[in-house]
Short mmCIF file of C-alpha atoms in Angstrom, two decimals:
data_model
loop_
_atom_site.label_atom_id
_atom_site.label_comp_id
_atom_site.label_asym_id
_atom_site.label_seq_id
_atom_site.Cartn_x
_atom_site.Cartn_y
_atom_site.Cartn_z
CA MET Z 1 -1.91 -23.62 19.13
CA SER Z 2 -3.07 -26.91 17.03
CA LEU Z 3 -3.27 -26.72 13.54
CA ALA Z 4 -7.58 -27.92 14.21
CA ALA Z 5 -8.27 -24.86 16.51
CA ARG Z 6 -6.47 -22.63 14.26
CA TRP Z 7 -8.84 -23.66 11.43
CA ARG Z 8 -11.90 -23.79 13.56
CA ASP Z 9 -11.11 -20.21 14.37
CA SER Z 10 -10.51 -18.82 11.13
CA ALA Z 11 -13.48 -20.75 10.18
CA LEU Z 12 -15.72 -18.71 12.88
CA VAL Z 13 -13.68 -15.42 11.12
CA VAL Z 14 -15.28 -16.28 7.88
CA ALA Z 15 -18.35 -17.32 9.36
CA ALA Z 16 -18.76 -14.30 11.21
CA ILE Z 17 -18.02 -12.15 7.86
CA LEU Z 18 -20.55 -14.17 5.94
CA ALA Z 19 -23.53 -13.55 8.94
CA LEU Z 20 -22.60 -9.92 8.64
CA TRP Z 21 -23.13 -9.68 5.07
CA GLN Z 22 -26.51 -11.86 5.43
CA ALA Z 23 -27.57 -9.27 7.92
CA ILE Z 24 -26.74 -6.20 5.99
CA ASN Z 25 -28.88 -7.59 3.06
CA LEU Z 26 -31.64 -8.65 5.53
CA VAL Z 27 -31.87 -4.77 6.71
CA GLY Z 28 -30.74 -3.15 3.63
CA GLY Z 29 -32.56 -5.46 0.56
CA ASP Z 30 -31.01 -6.08 -2.49
CA ASN Z 31 -30.22 -2.66 -3.71
CA LEU Z 32 -28.14 -2.34 -1.03
CA MET Z 33 -26.07 -5.44 -0.88
CA THR Z 34 -27.14 -8.64 -2.58
CA SER Z 35 -26.99 -11.91 -0.10
CA PRO Z 36 -23.70 -13.93 -0.30
CA LEU Z 37 -25.81 -16.94 -1.88
CA ALA Z 38 -27.15 -14.44 -4.67
CA THR Z 39 -23.62 -13.20 -4.96
CA VAL Z 40 -22.08 -16.72 -5.55
CA GLN Z 41 -24.52 -17.56 -8.11
CA HIS Z 42 -24.39 -14.43 -9.77
CA ALA Z 43 -20.46 -14.73 -10.13
CA ALA Z 44 -20.84 -18.34 -11.23
CA ASP Z 45 -23.43 -17.23 -14.18
CA MET Z 46 -21.29 -14.61 -15.08
CA VAL Z 47 -17.95 -16.93 -15.22
CA GLY Z 48 -20.03 -18.97 -17.52
CA GLN Z 49 -21.01 -16.29 -20.09
CA ALA Z 50 -18.81 -16.07 -23.17
CA ARG Z 51 -18.85 -12.24 -22.98
CA PHE Z 52 -16.91 -12.29 -19.57
CA TRP Z 53 -14.06 -13.95 -21.02
CA PRO Z 54 -12.43 -11.24 -22.84
CA HIS Z 55 -12.40 -9.05 -19.47
CA LEU Z 56 -11.11 -11.29 -17.30
CA ARG Z 57 -8.46 -12.15 -19.97
CA GLU Z 58 -7.57 -8.48 -20.47
CA THR Z 59 -6.92 -7.96 -16.54
CA VAL Z 60 -4.75 -11.33 -16.09
CA THR Z 61 -2.85 -10.23 -19.18
CA ALA Z 62 -2.49 -6.80 -17.56
CA TYR Z 63 -1.56 -8.31 -14.16
CA LEU Z 64 1.00 -10.83 -15.38
CA ALA Z 65 3.01 -8.42 -17.83
CA ALA Z 66 3.16 -5.93 -14.84
CA LEU Z 67 3.99 -8.68 -12.47
CA ALA Z 68 6.88 -9.76 -14.39
CA ILE Z 69 8.32 -6.03 -14.80
CA ALA Z 70 7.56 -5.63 -11.25
CA VAL Z 71 9.60 -8.69 -10.17
CA PHE Z 72 12.32 -8.82 -12.52
CA GLY Z 73 12.79 -5.05 -12.42
CA GLY Z 74 12.56 -4.96 -8.60
CA ILE Z 75 14.90 -7.65 -7.97
CA GLY Z 76 17.45 -6.52 -10.26
CA PHE Z 77 17.62 -2.88 -9.36
CA GLY Z 78 17.03 -4.01 -5.49
CA VAL Z 79 20.27 -6.33 -6.01
CA LEU Z 80 22.31 -3.93 -8.02
CA LEU Z 81 21.60 -1.03 -5.52
CA GLY Z 82 21.89 -3.08 -2.62
CA ALA Z 83 25.27 -4.58 -3.55
CA HIS Z 84 27.27 -1.50 -3.22
CA ARG Z 85 26.91 -0.05 0.30
CA LEU Z 86 27.14 3.78 -0.36
CA THR Z 87 24.34 3.38 -3.33
CA GLY Z 88 21.80 1.13 -0.91
CA GLU Z 89 22.29 4.19 1.33
CA VAL Z 90 21.20 6.97 -1.08
CA ALA Z 91 18.57 5.13 -2.80
CA GLU Z 92 16.58 3.38 0.10
CA PRO Z 93 15.08 6.67 1.15
CA ILE Z 94 14.23 7.81 -2.29
CA PHE Z 95 12.42 4.51 -2.83
CA VAL Z 96 10.67 4.84 0.81
CA ALA Z 97 9.38 8.24 -0.41
CA LEU Z 98 7.83 6.97 -3.55
CA TYR Z 99 6.37 4.44 -1.58
CA SER Z 100 4.18 6.49 0.51
CA ILE Z 101 2.93 9.21 -2.29
CA PRO Z 102 -0.51 8.23 -3.48
CA LYS Z 103 0.39 7.29 -6.55
CA VAL Z 104 -3.08 7.51 -8.34
CA THR Z 105 -2.31 11.00 -9.02
CA LEU Z 106 0.23 9.90 -11.59
CA TYR Z 107 -1.99 7.90 -13.50
CA PRO Z 108 -2.84 10.80 -16.01
CA VAL Z 109 0.99 10.87 -16.79
CA ILE Z 110 1.07 7.44 -17.45
CA LEU Z 111 -1.78 7.64 -19.66
CA LEU Z 112 -0.06 10.50 -21.35
CA ALA Z 113 3.05 8.22 -21.72
CA PHE Z 114 1.63 5.28 -22.96
CA GLY Z 115 -1.71 6.29 -24.35
CA LEU Z 116 -5.38 4.67 -23.35
CA GLY Z 117 -5.09 0.67 -23.49
CA ILE Z 118 -3.30 -2.31 -21.79
CA GLN Z 119 0.14 -0.49 -21.87
CA ALA Z 120 -1.04 1.84 -19.42
CA LYS Z 121 -2.45 -0.51 -16.86
CA ILE Z 122 0.51 -2.69 -17.28
CA ALA Z 123 3.00 0.58 -16.72
CA PHE Z 124 0.74 1.30 -13.61
CA GLY Z 125 0.45 -1.99 -12.08
CA ALA Z 126 4.35 -2.42 -12.20
CA LEU Z 127 5.00 0.97 -10.86
CA HIS Z 128 2.85 -0.14 -7.94
CA GLY Z 129 4.86 -3.41 -7.62
CA ILE Z 130 8.20 -2.98 -8.15
CA ILE Z 131 8.67 -0.40 -5.34
CA PRO Z 132 8.30 -2.36 -2.44
CA ILE Z 133 10.57 -5.40 -4.44
CA VAL Z 134 13.23 -3.14 -4.51
CA ILE Z 135 13.02 -1.94 -0.88
CA PHE Z 136 12.97 -5.27 0.34
CA SER Z 137 15.79 -6.63 -1.89
CA LEU Z 138 17.69 -3.72 -1.41
CA ASN Z 139 17.66 -4.49 2.19
CA ALA Z 140 17.89 -8.48 1.95
CA VAL Z 141 21.38 -7.62 0.02
CA ARG Z 142 22.45 -4.91 2.18
CA GLN Z 143 22.15 -6.95 5.45
CA VAL Z 144 23.85 -10.15 4.26
CA ASN Z 145 26.15 -10.70 7.38
CA ARG Z 146 29.55 -9.53 6.08
CA THR Z 147 31.29 -12.52 8.03
CA TRP Z 148 29.55 -15.09 5.73
CA LEU Z 149 30.98 -13.14 2.63
CA ARG Z 150 34.64 -12.97 4.04
CA THR Z 151 34.36 -16.85 5.07
CA ALA Z 152 33.36 -17.47 1.52
CA ARG Z 153 36.36 -15.58 0.60
CA THR Z 154 38.39 -17.48 2.98
CA MET Z 155 37.20 -20.64 1.94
CA SER Z 156 38.36 -19.34 -1.61
CA LEU Z 157 34.50 -20.14 -3.20
CA THR Z 158 34.08 -18.52 -6.99
CA PRO Z 159 32.06 -16.11 -7.05
CA MET Z 160 29.30 -18.37 -8.54
CA GLN Z 161 29.83 -20.65 -5.38
CA THR Z 162 29.34 -17.65 -3.35
CA VAL Z 163 26.25 -16.67 -5.11
CA ARG Z 164 25.05 -20.32 -4.77
CA HIS Z 165 25.51 -20.95 -1.19
CA VAL Z 166 25.94 -17.81 0.57
CA ILE Z 167 24.18 -14.66 -0.88
CA ILE Z 168 21.04 -16.89 -2.49
CA PRO Z 169 20.09 -18.48 0.82
CA ALA Z 170 20.63 -15.29 2.74
CA THR Z 171 18.50 -13.25 0.73
CA VAL Z 172 15.72 -15.34 -0.58
CA PRO Z 173 13.43 -15.19 2.55
CA GLU Z 174 13.31 -11.50 2.64
CA ILE Z 175 13.38 -11.11 -1.12
CA PHE Z 176 10.05 -13.22 -1.43
CA SER Z 177 8.30 -11.20 1.58
CA GLY Z 178 8.89 -8.45 -1.00
CA LEU Z 179 7.33 -10.22 -3.63
CA ARG Z 180 4.35 -10.89 -1.61
CA VAL Z 181 3.58 -7.58 -1.09
CA GLY Z 182 4.72 -6.32 -4.30
CA ALA Z 183 2.25 -9.25 -5.95
CA ALA Z 184 -0.65 -7.69 -3.96
CA LEU Z 185 0.27 -4.01 -5.00
CA THR Z 186 0.54 -4.96 -8.75
CA LEU Z 187 -2.89 -6.25 -8.48
CA LEU Z 188 -4.04 -3.17 -6.80
CA GLY Z 189 -2.40 -0.82 -9.38
CA THR Z 190 -3.78 -2.98 -12.34
CA MET Z 191 -7.14 -2.51 -10.86
CA LEU Z 192 -7.25 1.17 -10.41
CA GLY Z 193 -5.87 1.45 -14.10
CA GLU Z 194 -9.06 -0.12 -15.09
CA LEU Z 195 -10.98 2.08 -13.35
CA PHE Z 196 -9.97 5.14 -14.62
CA ALA Z 197 -10.38 5.76 -18.58
CA SER Z 198 -10.27 2.02 -19.56
CA GLN Z 199 -12.58 -0.01 -22.31
CA ARG Z 200 -11.84 -3.53 -20.93
CA GLY Z 201 -11.04 -5.52 -18.05
CA LEU Z 202 -13.16 -6.42 -14.76
CA GLY Z 203 -12.49 -2.72 -13.79
CA PHE Z 204 -14.18 -1.54 -16.74
CA LEU Z 205 -16.86 -3.75 -16.00
CA LEU Z 206 -17.32 -2.74 -12.24
CA MET Z 207 -17.42 1.08 -13.77
CA THR Z 208 -20.16 -0.21 -16.23
CA ALA Z 209 -22.08 -1.67 -13.24
CA ILE Z 210 -21.85 1.58 -11.07
CA ASP Z 211 -23.45 3.38 -14.05
CA LEU Z 212 -26.16 1.11 -13.94
CA HIS Z 213 -26.42 0.65 -10.47
CA ASP Z 214 -26.08 -2.99 -10.83
CA VAL Z 215 -25.37 -4.04 -7.36
CA LYS Z 216 -25.14 -7.49 -8.00
CA THR Z 217 -22.37 -7.65 -10.63
CA ILE Z 218 -20.52 -4.90 -8.47
CA MET Z 219 -20.69 -7.72 -5.73
CA ALA Z 220 -20.15 -10.58 -7.80
CA ILE Z 221 -16.50 -8.92 -9.19
CA ALA Z 222 -15.68 -7.41 -6.17
CA LEU Z 223 -16.20 -11.25 -4.79
CA LEU Z 224 -14.16 -12.92 -7.51
CA ILE Z 225 -11.09 -10.38 -7.07
CA THR Z 226 -11.11 -10.82 -3.55
CA LEU Z 227 -11.00 -14.80 -3.58
CA PHE Z 228 -8.14 -14.37 -5.95
CA SER Z 229 -5.87 -12.34 -4.31
CA VAL Z 230 -6.74 -13.62 -0.52
CA ALA Z 231 -5.62 -17.07 -2.28
CA MET Z 232 -2.76 -15.99 -3.93
CA ASN Z 233 -1.63 -14.49 -0.53
CA ALA Z 234 -2.19 -17.34 1.51
CA ALA Z 235 -0.16 -19.56 -0.92
CA MET Z 236 2.59 -17.12 -0.68
CA LEU Z 237 2.61 -16.51 2.85
CA ALA Z 238 2.74 -20.43 3.55
CA LEU Z 239 5.71 -20.01 1.02
CA ASP Z 240 7.24 -17.39 2.97
CA ARG Z 241 6.86 -18.70 6.09
CA ARG Z 242 8.91 -22.23 4.85
CA LEU Z 243 11.27 -19.88 3.46
CA HIS Z 244 11.82 -18.06 6.66
CA ALA Z 245 12.35 -21.33 8.66
CA ARG Z 246 14.36 -23.30 6.52
CA PHE Z 247 17.21 -20.78 5.64
CA MET H 1 23.79 15.92 6.77
CA SER H 2 25.38 12.54 5.86
CA ALA H 3 27.48 12.20 2.87
CA ALA H 4 24.92 9.59 1.36
CA GLY H 5 22.08 12.45 2.42
CA TRP H 6 24.29 15.02 0.35
CA ILE H 7 24.65 12.40 -2.76
CA ARG H 8 21.00 11.55 -2.61
CA LEU H 9 20.19 15.60 -2.99
CA LEU H 10 22.42 15.63 -5.85
CA VAL H 11 21.00 12.42 -7.55
CA VAL H 12 17.26 13.97 -6.97
CA ALA H 13 18.27 17.29 -8.12
CA LEU H 14 20.25 15.89 -11.61
CA MET H 15 16.82 13.79 -12.08
CA VAL H 16 14.49 16.97 -12.10
CA GLY H 17 17.47 19.10 -13.80
CA GLY H 18 17.41 16.56 -16.50
CA LEU H 19 14.00 16.38 -16.55
CA GLU H 20 13.76 20.31 -17.01
CA ILE H 21 16.14 20.34 -19.65
CA ALA H 22 14.88 17.70 -22.00
CA CYS H 23 11.31 19.41 -21.66
CA ARG H 24 12.99 22.69 -22.51
CA ALA H 25 14.77 21.22 -25.50
CA GLY H 26 11.84 20.13 -26.62
CA ALA H 27 12.80 16.18 -26.50
CA LEU H 28 9.95 15.39 -24.70
CA PRO H 29 6.64 16.19 -26.23
CA ALA H 30 4.73 19.40 -24.24
CA THR H 31 1.50 17.16 -24.78
CA ALA H 32 2.73 14.64 -22.71
CA ILE H 33 4.92 16.09 -19.91
CA ILE H 34 6.18 20.04 -18.94
CA ALA H 35 9.18 21.04 -17.37
CA PRO H 36 9.25 20.98 -13.65
CA SER H 37 9.64 24.83 -13.50
CA GLU H 38 6.50 25.03 -15.18
CA MET H 39 4.62 22.65 -12.90
CA VAL H 40 5.74 24.37 -9.96
CA ARG H 41 4.53 27.93 -11.35
CA ALA H 42 1.36 26.12 -12.45
CA MET H 43 0.67 25.21 -8.89
CA ILE H 44 1.65 28.50 -7.51
CA GLU H 45 -0.87 30.24 -9.87
CA VAL H 46 -3.95 27.31 -9.31
CA LEU H 47 -3.39 27.88 -5.44
CA ALA H 48 -3.20 31.73 -5.62
CA SER H 49 -6.57 31.80 -8.02
CA GLY H 50 -8.40 30.36 -4.96
CA GLU H 51 -10.36 28.10 -7.49
CA ILE H 52 -9.50 24.92 -5.67
CA ALA H 53 -9.97 25.96 -2.10
CA THR H 54 -13.06 24.44 -1.37
CA ASP H 55 -11.70 21.14 -3.12
CA ILE H 56 -8.53 21.39 -1.02
CA GLN H 57 -10.88 21.92 2.37
CA LEU H 58 -13.05 18.79 1.27
CA THR H 59 -9.99 16.78 0.60
CA PHE H 60 -8.13 17.92 3.98
CA THR H 61 -11.50 17.69 6.07
CA ALA H 62 -11.74 13.91 4.60
CA VAL H 63 -8.26 13.24 5.34
CA ALA H 64 -8.50 14.12 8.45
CA ILE H 65 -11.08 12.37 9.66
CA ALA H 66 -10.17 9.34 8.38
CA ALA H 67 -6.54 9.66 9.48
CA ALA H 68 -8.17 10.01 13.21
CA LEU H 69 -11.00 7.42 13.16
CA ALA H 70 -8.28 5.01 11.89
CA ILE H 71 -5.26 5.99 13.99
CA SER H 72 -7.59 6.10 17.16
CA GLY H 73 -9.95 2.99 16.10
CA GLY H 74 -6.69 1.08 15.00
CA PHE H 75 -5.09 1.73 17.96
CA VAL H 76 -8.28 0.64 20.19
CA LEU H 77 -8.72 -2.46 18.46
CA GLY H 78 -5.26 -3.48 18.42
CA PHE H 79 -5.47 -2.88 22.09
CA LEU H 80 -8.36 -5.24 22.63
CA ILE H 81 -7.12 -8.10 19.97
CA HIS H 82 -3.76 -8.22 21.82
CA LEU H 83 -5.99 -8.87 25.19
CA SER H 84 -7.18 -12.09 23.93
CA PRO H 85 -4.81 -14.55 22.13
CA ARG H 86 -7.86 -16.75 20.74
CA VAL H 87 -9.23 -13.56 18.95
CA ARG H 88 -5.95 -13.07 17.67
CA ALA H 89 -5.03 -16.27 16.56
CA ALA H 90 -8.38 -15.96 14.68
CA LEU H 91 -8.11 -12.76 12.90
CA ASP H 92 -4.57 -13.26 12.36
CA PRO H 93 -5.05 -14.73 8.78
CA LEU H 94 -7.39 -11.91 8.30
CA LEU H 95 -5.03 -9.10 9.14
CA ALA H 96 -2.24 -11.06 6.78
CA ALA H 97 -4.58 -11.00 3.86
CA TYR H 98 -6.06 -7.82 4.29
CA TYR H 99 -3.84 -5.40 2.38
CA ALA H 100 -3.78 -8.25 -0.51
CA ILE H 101 -7.42 -7.31 -1.30
CA PRO H 102 -7.49 -4.64 -3.81
CA HIS H 103 -9.52 -2.30 -1.76
CA VAL H 104 -10.45 -0.14 -5.26
CA ALA H 105 -13.04 -2.84 -6.14
CA PHE H 106 -15.06 -1.99 -3.10
CA TYR H 107 -15.10 1.71 -4.22
CA PRO H 108 -18.65 0.97 -6.01
CA LEU H 109 -19.99 -0.82 -3.14
CA LEU H 110 -19.37 2.11 -1.22
CA ILE H 111 -21.06 4.58 -3.36
CA VAL H 112 -23.92 2.18 -3.46
CA VAL H 113 -24.43 2.16 0.52
CA PHE H 114 -23.25 6.03 1.17
CA GLY H 115 -24.52 7.88 -1.83
CA LEU H 116 -21.96 10.18 -3.32
CA GLY H 117 -20.31 12.72 -1.35
CA ILE H 118 -17.59 12.59 1.59
CA GLY H 119 -19.19 9.40 3.31
CA PRO H 120 -17.82 6.82 1.08
CA LEU H 121 -14.23 8.53 1.17
CA ILE H 122 -13.84 8.62 4.55
CA VAL H 123 -15.13 4.72 4.79
CA LEU H 124 -12.76 4.14 2.28
CA ALA H 125 -9.82 5.89 3.75
CA THR H 126 -10.24 4.44 7.44
CA ALA H 127 -10.87 1.21 6.37
CA PHE H 128 -7.64 1.12 4.10
CA GLY H 129 -5.95 2.87 6.97
CA ILE H 130 -6.56 1.11 10.19
CA VAL H 131 -5.69 -2.04 9.58
CA ALA H 132 -2.29 -0.96 9.73
CA MET H 133 -2.69 1.30 12.53
CA ILE H 134 -3.96 -2.42 14.22
CA ILE H 135 -0.87 -4.38 13.20
CA ALA H 136 1.72 -1.75 14.15
CA THR H 137 -0.03 -1.76 17.96
CA LEU H 138 -0.05 -5.36 17.93
CA THR H 139 3.43 -5.78 17.06
CA GLY H 140 4.36 -3.06 19.38
CA LEU H 141 2.82 -4.53 22.38
CA ASP H 142 4.12 -7.91 21.34
CA ARG H 143 7.76 -6.47 21.47
CA VAL H 144 7.91 -5.11 24.99
CA PRO H 145 11.20 -6.35 26.25
CA ARG H 146 10.34 -8.97 28.74
CA VAL H 147 12.76 -7.23 31.10
CA LEU H 148 10.83 -4.25 31.37
CA THR H 149 7.80 -5.92 32.42
CA ARG H 150 9.91 -8.19 35.01
CA THR H 151 10.73 -4.52 36.13
CA ALA H 152 7.29 -3.22 36.51
CA ARG H 153 6.44 -6.55 38.59
CA VAL H 154 8.96 -6.10 40.98
CA HIS H 155 7.66 -2.39 41.47
CA ARG H 156 4.83 -3.94 41.76
CA LEU H 157 2.85 -1.61 39.34
CA SER H 158 -0.95 -2.04 38.71
CA PRO H 159 -1.88 -3.40 35.41
CA LEU H 160 -3.02 0.35 34.50
CA GLN H 161 0.32 1.79 35.84
CA GLU H 162 2.04 -1.02 34.04
CA MET H 163 0.34 0.11 30.72
CA THR H 164 0.51 3.31 30.85
CA LEU H 165 4.07 3.70 32.32
CA VAL H 166 5.95 0.36 30.55
CA ARG H 167 4.05 -0.95 27.83
CA LEU H 168 2.80 1.86 25.78
CA PRO H 169 6.29 3.71 25.74
CA ALA H 170 7.85 0.61 24.89
CA ALA H 171 5.77 0.17 22.05
CA MET H 172 6.23 3.84 20.76
CA PRO H 173 8.11 3.52 18.03
CA HIS H 174 5.80 0.61 16.14
CA LEU H 175 3.03 3.15 17.18
CA LEU H 176 4.61 6.03 15.77
CA SER H 177 5.33 3.93 12.48
CA GLY H 178 1.76 2.60 12.61
CA LEU H 179 0.62 6.25 12.61
CA LYS H 180 2.87 7.52 9.56
CA LEU H 181 1.25 4.32 7.49
CA ALA H 182 -2.59 5.01 8.61
CA LEU H 183 -2.04 8.70 7.45
CA SER H 184 -0.53 8.20 4.16
CA TYR H 185 -2.92 5.20 3.76
CA ALA H 186 -5.90 7.71 4.55
CA PHE H 187 -4.18 10.21 2.30
CA ILE H 188 -3.87 8.00 -0.87
CA GLY H 189 -7.25 6.42 0.49
CA VAL H 190 -9.33 9.75 -0.06
CA ILE H 191 -7.66 10.96 -3.20
CA ALA H 192 -8.01 7.82 -5.14
CA GLY H 193 -11.55 7.55 -4.06
CA GLU H 194 -11.98 11.38 -5.49
CA PHE H 195 -9.83 10.65 -8.44
CA ILE H 196 -12.08 7.78 -9.55
CA LEU H 197 -15.86 8.47 -8.25
CA SER H 198 -15.95 11.80 -6.96
CA THR H 199 -17.52 15.22 -8.10
CA ALA H 200 -15.21 17.51 -5.71
CA GLY H 201 -11.76 17.31 -4.12
CA VAL H 202 -8.37 17.68 -5.33
CA GLY H 203 -8.39 14.12 -6.78
CA HIS H 204 -11.16 15.03 -8.78
CA ALA H 205 -9.43 18.20 -9.70
CA ILE H 206 -7.05 16.11 -11.09
CA ALA H 207 -9.12 14.07 -13.04
CA TYR H 208 -10.89 16.72 -14.32
CA ALA H 209 -7.68 18.50 -15.53
CA TYR H 210 -6.64 15.34 -17.44
CA ASP H 211 -10.43 15.09 -19.36
CA ASN H 212 -9.92 18.53 -20.23
CA PHE H 213 -6.38 18.16 -21.64
CA ASP H 214 -5.41 21.08 -19.26
CA ASN H 215 -1.95 19.74 -18.66
CA ARG H 216 -0.32 22.54 -16.86
CA ARG H 217 -3.06 22.44 -14.23
CA MET H 218 -2.95 18.74 -13.97
CA TYR H 219 0.68 18.90 -13.29
CA GLY H 220 0.53 21.70 -10.83
CA LEU H 221 -1.84 19.80 -8.79
CA ILE H 222 0.14 16.35 -9.30
CA VAL H 223 3.19 18.12 -7.73
CA PHE H 224 1.09 19.89 -5.10
CA VAL H 225 -0.30 16.69 -3.46
CA ILE H 226 2.96 15.06 -3.98
CA GLY H 227 4.67 17.78 -2.57
CA PHE H 228 2.42 17.90 0.36
CA MET H 229 2.57 13.95 1.18
CA VAL H 230 6.51 14.26 0.88
CA VAL H 231 6.65 17.34 3.49
CA VAL H 232 4.34 15.33 5.63
CA ASN H 233 6.71 12.12 5.73
CA MET H 234 9.44 14.49 6.39
CA LEU H 235 7.95 15.92 9.45
CA VAL H 236 7.04 13.10 10.60
CA LEU H 237 10.63 11.50 10.08
CA VAL H 238 11.97 14.06 12.27
CA TRP H 239 9.71 13.72 14.99
CA GLU H 240 10.54 9.84 15.10
CA ARG H 241 14.39 10.91 15.01
CA ARG H 242 13.75 13.17 18.03
CA MET H 243 11.69 10.40 20.04
CA ALA H 244 14.36 8.02 19.31
CA GLN H 245 17.18 10.46 20.27
CA ARG H 246 15.23 10.76 23.46
CA ARG H 247 14.80 7.05 24.09
CA GLY H 248 18.64 6.72 23.45
CA ALA H 249 19.64 9.54 25.96
CA ARG H 250 17.54 8.04 28.51
#
């Protein structure tokens, strides 16, 4: 399918979502859902206010710190565990099991360990993100074709050269796919942390808005977070596809 | 069990044992974490007392309804989307971005729309799980080997027969993994919703115990929830293996 057709179809989907949103507003009124236009206006208003920025900064700081831990920790653990066949076999099912448990139940444990504040959010975000990154990296390293490694030895490449010319090209696309999933889950974890027992951040604003029944603010924050995550996901997905095509 | 399986069991046992010893020896403060044996005892006490029977019933009703809706709805929607490549191409970016959206941002909105109670939980958990099932259905139907559909044509199967006798059985492994994901997402959705914005249910009971500094009860409930999910996953895994064996034997 041509690029133009794909853009047109995507535009149709966005239009359909907006139309549905507007229709709900027309039927249910502003107390149920504010209209798309009013939501965008309110979001712009909020971003323009000085008191909004400390909350945004808190969320962004927590998210970036959690992401850094998840990315470096995840790739590090994944590559180490995957490099040895038996450890990979032992570790993978454990991480897969961890992936499917409702981690939100562990938030009180994190709070007890890290105290109230930004550390708990960072730890919780990192906990969500690190697991898929470990799983993807582990499998990426495990599935490097043995023949390629033997070929590298035959050509007597140094370990550095093997890493540079064989291992990195073979594992990067898969690891990057893990990063994409991990980045999304880190955001989810950070937001979850902010919704529960938090005094600052976008999640805290959401909870305050619920208490005040401030639908406009709820919608505006949900919109901002959604736009951010969709944009980031689209960029990473595009890069992901190019990596998979290139290597 | 394979050697790796035994080592895995040993690793997990060592970790739990290490935690037990660290807690018993007082290396970790009792205000933060209690020994695993205490957690299990607390779980048994809480379950036996019957105090949370209504919460458990509520949570599992919500999970059952949401999982059923997500699995059946996701399968039907995935099937319909698969029929039309145009719709498919248009929805692809949406499906790819879906799990990047932190759904928790929409909890408050659901409360506003559906009120407190089981309604928003079911909607949330269904919405969280359904897309995994849609994606699994699409992948499963995509990856039916060409040779199978050709054989179906050679045997002059009607479209309906081709679907029920060839395509669906061939897509089964993907459908099963979609089912597994949808089930655990529905569970996570309900527990997370209860945890943050509900006045009943197991998730709420955990948050309530935390608020009251009742660590024993809290850890007991956490172990119950996580243990339940692990058991369910293992059962599905066994079922999956059995299906795979049957396919291999055929």
